[in-house]
Structure formats: C-alpha cells, structure tokens
Amino acid sequence: MKVAVIGQGYVGLTVASYAAEFNVVVGFDNNQTLVSQLNQGHSHIEGVTSESLNKLLAKGKYIASNNGQDLSDVDVVIIAVPTPLSTSRNPDLTYLESACKTIGENIKKPVLIINESTSFPGTLRTFIKPKVEAYSKSVLEHQYAISPERVDPGRTDFNQKNTPRLFAGLTREASERTRDFYSAFCYNLVEVSSPEVAEAAKLFENTFRQVNIALVNEFAQISHALGISVYETLDAANTKPYGFMKFTPSAGVGGHCIPVDPTYLAAVAEEHGAPATFIRRANEVNIEMSKYVVDRIAADNGGSLQGKSVLVVGVAYKPDVADVRETAAELVIKHLRDLGAVVSWHDDVVKEWKGEKSSPLMGADITVVVTKHSEVDPKLILASAPYVFDTTGQIKGATGL
Ligand SMILES: NC(=O)c1ccc[n+]([C@@H]2O[C@H](COP(=O)([O-])OP(=O)(O)OC[C@H]3O[C@@H](n4cnc5c(N)ncnc54)[C@H](O)[C@@H]3O)[C@@H](O)[C@H]2O)c1
C-alpha cells in the first residue's frame, strides 16, 4: 500500500518508519526545512535513527514531501499533527483543520483516514470527517478511524510493536482496514466500540498521570512542612504490593501531552456541563510547583536571590530527550529572574534554546536540577555550586524536595 503520514514529528516520523517496512510511505510535512533534512537522511527525533531512515530512503520505501500532489494516489492517510492549547488555554484544532484541508484538496479517491493526533471525544466524527468533506471538491466515500498514539519519546523497552494500540472506525469497514494496516507492525491491537471511547481513553491515560503527579507534588510540600522525607515516605508506601502506584515529585510537568491533553478533557467536560475540578486543580498544582521550588531556594539562601548566579541543570522536559515543549524549566527560570537572579542553564542534549546556549556545569552560586539526563555526572553537579537544589531526587547530598 501507499501510505501518507501528515506531520513528521515525534509521532508521525515514528509511525512512518514502522509503516515503511511494509508499505511505501510519504512523510508529509509543511515544514520545508524538515522535509529537506529528512530526505537527506537526517532524523530529528530520538526514536528513529538516521541510519534506519537512510535505509528506508535508499530502498525507496520512504520519502518526505510538502507537495500535496504526492498524496494523490495513497491508500491510507495518517494524521499526526500538533493539537496544542490556544493562548486562552482551550483546544486549538487549527493544525488538524489544515491537515484536513491538505487531505480534502489533494486526495482524489476513497482512502482510509486514521487520526493519531490527540483530541477530545467526537473529534473524528464531528470535526475531521466534516472538514475533509468540506475541503474535497468531489464526493468521496472515505473510511475514518482513530488510533491514538502512545509513544513515549526516548523509551526503548516499549515501542510500536509491543505497546497495545487502541483503535475504532466510524464504520465496520474502517475498523477492519485499520486492524489490517497496524497488524503488520503492532502485535496487540485493541478494538473499542466507538472512536469516542478511544479518544477519551487517550485523554484519561494522560489525565491519570497529570492528577497523580500533582498529588505527589502537593505531598512533597506536605512532607517538607512535616519535616519528613518525601522519597522515603513514597518508598515506604510503595512496599504495598497492590493498590498503590508510585509517582515522584518534580518542578512541574512538561512535554506535549501531560500539561495539554487533560485540558482537552476538561474543556469537553465543561461544555457538556460535567465537572472537571480535579483536572483543573491538578494543572494549577503542577504549574505552581516551579514557584514553590524557587521560594524554597530563596528561603535557604537568606531570603533573596538578587544578583546571585543560578545555574539550571536540564531544560528538556524529561531525561535523555531534546524536547523543551512546556518544560518546567521555563517557569523555574522565569521565577528566578523575577527575584533578581542571574540565570544560565546547562543542557548539552538541548544545546540551544530561546536564543541562549548551554553553559558549562560549573561556577554558580546556586545550582537547580530540573531534569537529570543520564550523561550528566552527579559529582559534577554537586561541584558546580556551594548550594545545589535537586528536584529530581537523584543527586545524593543535594538539598531537595
Ligand atoms: N510527542 C509525543 O510523545 C506524543 C505522544 C502521543 C500523542 N501525541 C500527539 O500526537 C500529535 C503530534 O504530536 P508530535 O509530538 O508528533 O508533534 P510534533 O510537533 O513533534 O510534530 C508535528 C509535525 O506536524 C507538522 N505539521 C503541523 N501542521 C501540519 C500540516 N497541516 N500539514 C503537515 N504537517 C504539519 C509540523 O511541522 C511538525 O513537524 C499531537 O496531537 C500530540 O498530542 C504526541
């Protein structure tokens, strides 16, 4: 089959690389620079190596494109474009709409359209299908399905093959064709009764994490106030063999999913008159965590950070990836600067961010560890400043949550 994947980011390039083992794949992206890089064999994400990309390119199994005409003869289209929040923190479906426009304007025969972008229940039925139809010049009986992506960037033990994949079509034919398509490279396909269930399950998975992270972040504050170690207490609770799942505190949550997806669920809940109080509060607690961390650092340093040099270690949103989207480091740096600190950061995985470059890991008055990449030596972190505050719980000998 010929497959088009709209959006060649973390999700799109990953699924494109697996699908290209069994199909010919057009990786469609409207970022021309990215398209050129991919066609030269340079992968920009951790989960797909440039070596494997080069092999697919050489065999003619993969090509990146931003030319809509390359989509005209495909059999399957996968949508993997961003679904962020607007400035008013509401679901922003503009990228999804533009993907529907690309499909509608360029696809001239009935195809299977599968959405992998995360969105609220009803998106496939009430947004994607009508938009594709509205942008199509002729009436085409496309099949529509959803299969939410569960990729965890940087993770090696779970991948496309062994991570169970939910799916559902708007019609029986769509469901069956979706199963056939993914079964080539996913060993555990789980069909649910409607696209809305699959869409809601994806949002609930990430909401579950968001709420539990907020809970443990609040518990870290309670533990500190009580003068007990949050980490020892969590390890103690974790000896219970059932009914408990350990989450660890942090400076906040980052990435494209946990800070964003729950708000999609809250928005649709409130639209239907249902409460989303936990979701909204969890978001606030996680956002406020950066301020709590900075206030603790200020309190430990005589109550003022004015003029102090502070080095933030790790600005990626999680270890061993270069992704800085929604990173908690951003708010930590903002609060430090608001208190007059002179802030630089060290992250040789990210290297450059917001026009600034990674600084050497040394010579600060204060070091704050937000994300600990495995390549960073804890001894060097401890030697980088007379006072080190660790939000990761991994630097023995540092002050921490
Ligand atoms: N990153 C993850 O870990 C992850 C995991 C599960 C689900 N998701 C979801 O998958 C979706 C994609 O996320 P991502 O992390 O891959 O995003 P990303 O930002 O890494 O990549 C998206 C790509 O889409 C391209 N794009 C945007 N609009 C386009 C359009 N109209 N036509 C063609 N290309 C377009 C962008 O240039 C970019 O290269 C989102 O809905 C996200 O919530 C992400």
XYZ file of C-alpha atoms and ligand atoms in Angstrom:
445
model
C 0.000 0.000 0.000
C 0.984 3.621 -0.345
C 0.627 5.479 2.940
C 0.763 9.192 3.691
C 1.613 10.411 7.180
C 0.667 14.070 7.675
C 3.106 15.604 10.189
C 6.650 14.243 10.563
C 7.285 14.998 14.242
C 7.655 12.613 17.185
C 4.502 10.694 16.348
C 4.419 10.955 12.557
C 8.032 10.045 11.819
C 7.880 7.168 14.290
C 4.806 5.578 12.719
C 6.116 6.360 9.225
C 9.339 4.465 9.942
C 7.451 1.351 11.102
C 4.867 1.518 8.297
C 7.643 1.904 5.708
C 8.886 -1.606 6.499
C 5.685 -2.913 4.862
C 4.456 -0.069 2.632
C 5.670 2.895 0.637
C 5.331 5.951 2.847
C 5.109 9.639 2.003
C 6.032 11.615 5.105
C 4.153 14.853 4.501
C 5.118 17.940 6.493
C 4.589 21.611 5.767
C 7.993 22.463 7.235
C 10.205 22.617 4.112
C 13.463 22.604 6.103
C 12.420 19.435 7.918
C 11.370 17.779 4.646
C 14.817 18.513 3.131
C 16.611 17.214 6.241
C 14.588 14.004 6.241
C 15.222 13.436 2.527
C 18.950 13.835 3.241
C 18.628 11.099 5.852
C 18.819 13.238 8.992
C 16.324 12.214 11.658
C 15.396 14.876 14.233
C 13.859 12.549 16.831
C 15.435 10.116 19.279
C 13.262 7.106 18.398
C 14.190 6.958 14.680
C 17.893 6.732 13.846
C 19.327 8.485 10.803
C 20.795 5.118 9.837
C 17.357 3.453 9.648
C 15.940 6.488 7.822
C 18.745 6.261 5.238
C 17.978 2.592 4.647
C 14.295 3.354 4.002
C 15.199 6.223 1.673
C 17.673 4.036 -0.247
C 15.080 1.276 -0.705
C 12.518 3.807 -1.941
C 10.206 2.913 0.959
C 10.098 6.426 2.389
C 10.123 9.925 1.007
C 9.417 13.198 2.796
C 7.360 15.775 0.930
C 5.499 19.024 1.278
C 3.902 18.717 -2.136
C 0.203 17.862 -1.909
C 0.333 16.135 -5.300
C 2.411 13.331 -3.738
C -0.718 12.357 -1.802
C -2.987 11.883 -4.798
C -2.541 8.096 -5.136
C -2.215 6.947 -1.494
C -4.439 4.247 0.064
C -4.089 5.214 3.736
C -3.600 8.632 5.364
C -2.458 9.012 8.953
C -2.861 12.370 10.681
C -0.132 13.188 13.248
C -0.141 16.974 13.605
C 0.043 19.033 16.826
C -3.063 19.602 18.934
C -1.890 22.333 21.339
C -3.769 24.781 23.532
C -4.654 28.270 22.331
C -3.434 31.350 24.207
C -6.659 31.164 26.243
C -5.714 27.517 27.071
C -8.510 25.970 25.021
C -8.184 23.131 22.446
C -6.580 24.511 19.283
C -7.552 22.421 16.260
C -6.045 24.715 13.614
C -3.275 22.220 12.659
C -5.858 19.457 12.465
C -8.018 21.607 10.232
C -5.081 22.383 7.960
C -4.306 18.616 7.721
C -7.960 18.030 6.730
C -7.590 20.739 4.088
C -4.467 19.057 2.663
C -6.313 15.725 2.519
C -9.513 17.189 1.076
C -7.767 19.184 -1.610
C -5.299 16.524 -2.751
C -6.844 13.094 -2.360
C -8.885 12.106 -5.341
C -10.053 8.567 -4.494
C -11.653 6.946 -1.418
C -8.988 6.180 1.228
C -8.708 5.127 4.863
C -8.030 8.173 7.079
C -6.685 7.387 10.563
C -6.215 10.085 13.169
C -3.326 9.634 15.630
C -3.357 13.215 16.934
C -4.697 13.518 20.469
C -8.020 15.323 20.797
C -11.325 15.252 22.652
C -14.018 12.614 22.098
C -16.014 13.428 18.984
C -13.114 14.936 17.017
C -13.069 12.225 14.350
C -16.837 12.210 13.851
C -17.726 15.865 14.241
C -14.569 17.652 13.128
C -12.228 15.600 10.911
C -14.820 13.905 8.699
C -16.891 17.053 8.016
C -13.747 19.159 7.441
C -12.221 16.690 4.949
C -15.571 16.533 3.134
C -15.907 20.304 3.106
C -12.440 20.732 1.566
C -12.937 17.956 -1.039
C -14.006 19.052 -4.488
C -15.767 15.749 -5.205
C -17.870 13.436 -3.031
C -15.624 10.569 -1.885
C -16.607 7.721 0.464
C -13.515 7.805 2.694
C -13.279 5.498 5.694
C -12.412 7.169 9.028
C -10.763 5.701 12.125
C -8.891 6.738 15.252
C -5.858 5.064 16.765
C -4.338 7.248 19.476
C -0.561 7.223 19.698
C 1.140 6.126 22.924
C 4.792 6.718 22.014
C 6.975 7.671 24.993
C 9.924 9.525 23.416
C 13.305 8.212 24.499
C 11.871 4.927 25.810
C 13.349 1.721 24.430
C 11.503 -1.100 26.246
C 8.111 -0.176 24.765
C 7.772 0.645 21.081
C 5.222 0.473 18.254
C 5.404 -3.313 18.198
C 4.784 -4.195 21.832
C 2.677 -1.261 23.042
C -1.013 -2.218 22.817
C -2.791 0.063 20.381
C -6.432 1.138 20.714
C -8.474 1.685 17.584
C -12.036 2.158 16.327
C -13.551 3.105 12.997
C -16.629 5.130 12.210
C -17.753 2.075 10.182
C -17.041 -1.663 10.373
C -15.037 -1.425 7.168
C -12.896 1.362 8.651
C -12.226 -0.740 11.784
C -11.243 -3.805 9.759
C -8.956 -1.890 7.432
C -7.352 -0.153 10.422
C -6.669 -3.511 12.091
C -5.146 -4.836 8.846
C -2.923 -1.799 8.490
C -1.449 -1.786 12.029
C -1.251 -5.563 12.448
C 1.883 -5.581 10.247
C 3.887 -3.803 12.976
C 1.829 -3.894 16.184
C 1.282 -7.199 17.997
C -1.546 -6.130 20.291
C -4.457 -4.300 18.713
C -7.392 -3.500 20.965
C -10.624 -2.564 19.225
C -13.093 -0.465 21.210
C -16.750 0.109 20.447
C -16.511 3.672 19.123
C -13.941 6.312 18.152
C -15.154 8.374 21.120
C -14.051 5.632 23.567
C -10.568 5.510 22.008
C -10.297 9.312 22.037
C -11.460 9.507 25.673
C -9.158 6.661 26.781
C -6.126 8.514 25.429
C -7.082 11.671 27.315
C -7.821 9.749 30.500
C -4.441 7.953 30.401
C -2.634 11.282 30.457
C -5.075 12.845 32.923
C -4.396 9.937 35.312
C -0.697 10.820 35.183
C -1.302 14.564 35.497
C -3.509 14.172 38.590
C -1.123 11.720 40.294
C 1.881 13.924 39.556
C 0.005 16.879 41.088
C -0.886 14.764 44.113
C 2.719 13.765 44.727
C 3.867 17.349 44.150
C 1.431 18.508 46.826
C 2.563 15.655 49.050
C 6.198 16.784 48.644
C 5.179 20.153 50.085
C 3.300 18.483 52.953
C 6.281 16.199 53.722
C 8.670 19.142 53.819
C 6.339 21.049 56.150
C 6.197 17.976 58.413
C 9.970 17.535 58.327
C 9.910 14.059 56.768
C 11.474 12.805 53.559
C 9.011 12.592 50.688
C 11.205 10.000 48.955
C 11.495 7.715 51.977
C 7.744 8.021 52.553
C 6.965 7.155 48.934
C 9.314 4.156 49.052
C 7.602 3.039 52.253
C 4.135 3.338 50.687
C 5.394 1.526 47.613
C 6.098 -1.642 49.624
C 2.329 -2.261 49.443
C 2.039 -4.867 46.686
C -1.361 -3.722 45.412
C -3.486 -0.560 45.174
C -0.550 1.856 45.074
C 1.437 3.256 42.162
C 4.498 5.359 42.847
C 4.833 8.780 41.224
C 7.723 11.090 42.077
C 7.704 14.850 42.690
C 9.278 17.335 40.291
C 9.483 21.015 39.369
C 6.315 20.536 37.283
C 5.233 18.636 34.194
C 6.315 19.253 30.626
C 6.048 17.857 27.130
C 3.293 17.968 24.592
C 0.953 15.586 26.421
C 0.554 15.795 30.219
C 0.232 19.596 30.531
C -2.064 19.749 27.472
C -4.258 16.658 26.987
C -6.111 16.887 30.335
C -7.249 20.377 29.385
C -8.854 18.886 26.259
C -10.801 16.558 28.566
C -11.713 19.402 30.949
C -12.882 21.590 28.064
C -15.188 18.940 26.613
C -16.452 18.003 30.107
C -17.388 21.586 30.919
C -19.003 22.023 27.511
C -21.294 19.147 28.491
C -21.948 20.530 31.996
C -19.801 17.880 33.750
C -17.243 18.798 36.439
C -13.506 18.728 35.722
C -12.363 20.020 39.120
C -9.530 17.539 39.712
C -8.143 18.149 36.249
C -8.180 21.935 36.574
C -6.679 21.885 40.102
C -4.011 19.317 39.155
C -2.903 21.606 36.364
C -2.622 24.526 38.796
C -0.656 22.499 41.370
C 1.831 21.360 38.726
C 2.269 24.888 37.368
C 2.694 26.319 40.909
C 5.414 23.772 41.711
C 8.059 25.865 39.925
C 7.266 28.800 42.232
C 7.410 26.548 45.301
C 10.873 25.315 44.243
C 12.185 28.861 43.709
C 10.719 30.039 47.017
C 12.444 27.151 48.837
C 15.749 28.065 47.186
C 15.334 31.730 48.152
C 14.441 30.792 51.740
C 17.578 28.611 52.024
C 19.729 31.468 50.689
C 18.941 34.247 53.119
C 15.588 35.145 51.572
C 16.997 36.909 48.500
C 18.324 35.778 45.135
C 19.137 39.311 43.963
C 22.361 39.233 41.906
C 23.073 35.561 42.658
C 24.274 33.411 39.755
C 21.948 30.454 39.371
C 22.613 27.543 37.008
C 19.573 25.494 35.966
C 20.619 21.964 35.051
C 18.416 20.222 32.466
C 15.933 22.301 30.466
C 14.433 19.414 28.445
C 11.046 18.366 29.793
C 12.320 14.863 30.590
C 15.639 12.997 30.739
C 17.513 12.000 27.577
C 15.375 13.888 25.057
C 15.995 17.301 23.477
C 12.307 18.274 23.635
C 11.673 21.523 25.546
C 7.941 21.883 24.879
C 6.113 23.081 28.024
C 9.234 22.319 30.082
C 9.015 23.146 33.801
C 12.474 24.747 33.446
C 10.871 27.709 31.696
C 8.800 28.722 34.736
C 11.655 27.960 37.150
C 13.912 30.316 35.168
C 11.182 32.966 34.993
C 10.612 32.917 38.780
C 14.372 33.002 39.455
C 14.776 36.017 37.158
C 11.748 37.712 38.742
C 13.646 37.525 42.059
C 16.731 39.168 40.535
C 18.873 36.040 39.990
C 21.319 35.943 37.090
C 20.290 32.711 35.417
C 22.120 30.484 32.941
C 21.411 26.857 32.109
C 23.282 23.680 31.328
C 21.820 21.074 28.979
C 24.114 19.538 26.373
C 21.253 17.424 24.996
C 19.174 20.524 24.182
C 22.296 22.653 23.400
C 20.378 25.804 22.253
C 17.074 27.183 23.469
C 15.360 30.577 23.184
C 18.456 32.175 21.682
C 20.647 31.001 24.593
C 23.300 28.278 24.639
C 24.081 25.607 27.193
C 26.577 26.942 29.786
C 29.370 24.934 31.424
C 28.430 22.950 34.504
C 30.455 24.974 36.998
C 30.995 28.239 38.829
C 27.489 29.154 40.036
C 26.351 30.420 43.451
C 23.329 28.118 43.227
C 22.534 25.109 41.020
C 18.966 23.867 40.492
C 18.470 20.472 38.876
C 15.206 20.362 36.901
C 15.965 17.437 34.546
C 18.780 14.933 35.007
C 19.991 13.439 31.705
C 21.822 10.145 32.169
C 25.012 11.570 30.620
C 25.356 14.193 33.400
C 27.659 13.168 36.250
C 26.058 13.850 39.680
C 29.524 14.600 41.121
C 29.948 17.455 38.630
C 26.512 18.781 39.566
C 27.445 18.771 43.261
C 30.753 20.515 42.477
C 29.090 23.194 40.333
C 27.905 25.391 43.244
C 28.124 25.576 47.050
C 24.314 25.098 47.190
C 22.555 22.567 44.934
C 18.782 22.107 44.937
C 17.668 18.896 43.241
C 14.049 18.496 42.083
C 14.662 15.006 40.649
C 15.569 13.067 43.795
C 18.642 11.637 42.068
C 21.523 13.728 43.394
C 22.585 12.320 46.764
C 23.997 15.040 49.001
C 21.991 17.875 47.407
C 19.130 19.749 49.050
C 15.867 18.590 47.516
C 12.128 18.311 47.615
N 5.125 13.535 21.325
C 4.509 12.581 21.984
O 5.102 11.966 22.844
C 3.064 12.219 21.695
C 2.575 11.008 22.206
C 1.268 10.650 21.922
C 0.467 11.509 21.182
N 0.959 12.688 20.718
C 0.060 13.522 19.917
O 0.415 13.383 18.544
C 0.203 14.606 17.842
C 1.507 15.037 17.185
O 2.461 15.291 18.193
P 4.021 15.318 17.908
O 4.682 15.254 19.237
O 4.385 14.334 16.872
O 4.154 16.785 17.294
P 5.462 17.437 16.634
O 5.382 18.879 16.895
O 6.694 16.679 17.041
O 5.261 17.178 15.071
C 4.194 17.672 14.357
C 4.650 17.915 12.919
O 3.483 18.270 12.173
C 3.855 19.258 11.241
N 2.625 19.919 10.822
C 1.839 20.782 11.500
N 0.740 21.085 10.790
C 0.850 20.405 9.629
C 0.040 20.299 8.490
N -1.124 20.934 8.400
N 0.456 19.531 7.471
C 1.624 18.870 7.551
N 2.426 18.916 8.611
C 2.042 19.674 9.652
C 4.850 20.132 11.970
O 5.674 20.834 11.061
C 5.635 19.065 12.774
O 6.774 18.618 12.058
C -0.352 15.575 18.863
O -1.735 15.523 18.837
C 0.160 15.000 20.184
O -0.659 15.369 21.272
C 2.242 13.053 20.946
